[in-house]
């Protein structure tokens, strides 16, 4: 009786910690006392009923099989703990949402929010101009995509999986290469892609249009963010043009991949982050939606939603902050879990994100590069976070690699060769970056939560890519290019007419240079294609 009372009196946070700790200890005991001895006996040739086919597997060392199990153990406990936290914490959270849910009220709040945050001036000329900005970039991305499309198989474009998108986005049946690290991408994309394919009848054109839409959506959301932060239409337009003409946006607006869509989800998160900080309200339902958006496209990007949500919770001085954040994670995870099961039933070969094999698969792309090769890793981090993702050098492979099978377009361990326009662009960009960052640090007391949120998200990406995907880091630049631009955006600086002139010059230099680099890539692919015929 006393034990029952003591367990009941535990706080929500302690219940979660206790349940998670119990799971880990239980699995650790099972691992040490049961599984490791079984692996050793199987290796020596002994058989165990249902696992007889595994006995006598001596093509690798015993340590190899034990190490493989340890990886599986870590993956299982990470995912198992996540499931447990989600199941325990989400019950109370969902009950509160159900009790407070009022469709009419939520619809009214949404409409009012759209008018207040996206159409503050009610000036139709500005509204039309606002729509024209993403439409212009949509056209640019489509033109680039159509020009490069005949040569998708000629180069390895930054390590992207173009073939998977061409088949996967246009068919409800073809998803053999779907990864659990993109949990709900099939639900988000395949219905639209399959329908569009029925109208167009060309898989390649379908994915180019769909990808260009995702990239232009990111541009539109970036405009909304800068409009909210800066207030002035012209200021927001200038920074949106910088973002739209950045190399990461041009490249992944041209190349069909999930990264431009991921950028849109990240920007949506930071729009909500700013609105919550401004209004000093949590807007929980919308956090769940943006969490599903980021988590559903790429699991790791959900960390940015968690960071921003946590900063808002801390700012609002809520009690049981850890429990509130755990509840948020739990609800997003639980809904994603259910949607993933639905997706698995609808789509052939859809992967489940919560099975241990998902973590084991992603671990193949990890390496402790920051320890093994610190200088190389820091160099790659620096140039991909702050240089080539904005103003690009030539990513073409050197002459000795050009005749190899599918030569790689990329920047890893290659010198940055700039022409005069690109060199002027990178000098100007770095000047704007340094001045903006210094000014924001100087004025941090005025906008501390926003700065900390952006800084922590950038820091998370730097930490992640110091051990993950270093060789293909440009692939992930859409995940942090907006963050870098946002953290150097300063209201007092942009009021200066010389600073505005610098932004205009940057747009001209960056746009000219990056479009010229795109032209280089297309011409090189065309030449190589003709030579191989």
JSON list of C-alpha atoms in Angstrom, two decimals, residues 108-130 227 231 233:
[
{"chain": "A", "resi": 108, "resn": "UNK", "atom": "CA", "xyz": [-10.96, 31.81, -36.05]},
{"chain": "A", "resi": 109, "resn": "UNK", "atom": "CA", "xyz": [-7.51, 32.04, -34.44]},
{"chain": "A", "resi": 110, "resn": "UNK", "atom": "CA", "xyz": [-5.91, 30.62, -37.59]},
{"chain": "A", "resi": 111, "resn": "UNK", "atom": "CA", "xyz": [-7.64, 33.13, -39.90]},
{"chain": "A", "resi": 112, "resn": "UNK", "atom": "CA", "xyz": [-6.82, 36.04, -37.57]},
{"chain": "A", "resi": 113, "resn": "UNK", "atom": "CA", "xyz": [-3.22, 34.83, -37.38]},
{"chain": "A", "resi": 114, "resn": "UNK", "atom": "CA", "xyz": [-2.91, 34.70, -41.18]},
{"chain": "A", "resi": 115, "resn": "UNK", "atom": "CA", "xyz": [-4.22, 38.26, -41.50]},
{"chain": "A", "resi": 116, "resn": "UNK", "atom": "CA", "xyz": [-2.04, 39.57, -38.69]},
{"chain": "A", "resi": 117, "resn": "UNK", "atom": "CA", "xyz": [1.23, 37.80, -39.53]},
{"chain": "A", "resi": 118, "resn": "UNK", "atom": "CA", "xyz": [1.15, 37.27, -43.29]},
{"chain": "A", "resi": 119, "resn": "UNK", "atom": "CA", "xyz": [-1.03, 40.14, -44.55]},
{"chain": "A", "resi": 120, "resn": "UNK", "atom": "CA", "xyz": [-0.33, 42.93, -42.04]},
{"chain": "A", "resi": 121, "resn": "UNK", "atom": "CA", "xyz": [-0.71, 45.83, -44.50]},
{"chain": "A", "resi": 122, "resn": "UNK", "atom": "CA", "xyz": [-3.81, 44.65, -46.39]},
{"chain": "A", "resi": 123, "resn": "UNK", "atom": "CA", "xyz": [-2.20, 46.41, -49.40]},
{"chain": "A", "resi": 124, "resn": "UNK", "atom": "CA", "xyz": [-3.06, 44.34, -52.47]},
{"chain": "A", "resi": 125, "resn": "UNK", "atom": "CA", "xyz": [-0.09, 45.65, -54.43]},
{"chain": "A", "resi": 126, "resn": "UNK", "atom": "CA", "xyz": [2.24, 44.37, -51.73]},
{"chain": "A", "resi": 127, "resn": "UNK", "atom": "CA", "xyz": [0.31, 41.10, -51.50]},
{"chain": "A", "resi": 128, "resn": "UNK", "atom": "CA", "xyz": [0.63, 40.52, -55.27]},
{"chain": "A", "resi": 129, "resn": "UNK", "atom": "CA", "xyz": [4.33, 41.38, -55.09]},
{"chain": "A", "resi": 130, "resn": "UNK", "atom": "CA", "xyz": [4.73, 38.97, -52.18]},
{"chain": "A", "resi": 227, "resn": "UNK", "atom": "CA", "xyz": [8.60, 40.39, -42.81]},
{"chain": "A", "resi": 231, "resn": "UNK", "atom": "CA", "xyz": [8.49, 44.88, -40.43]},
{"chain": "A", "resi": 233, "resn": "UNK", "atom": "CA", "xyz": [8.48, 45.02, -47.08]}
]
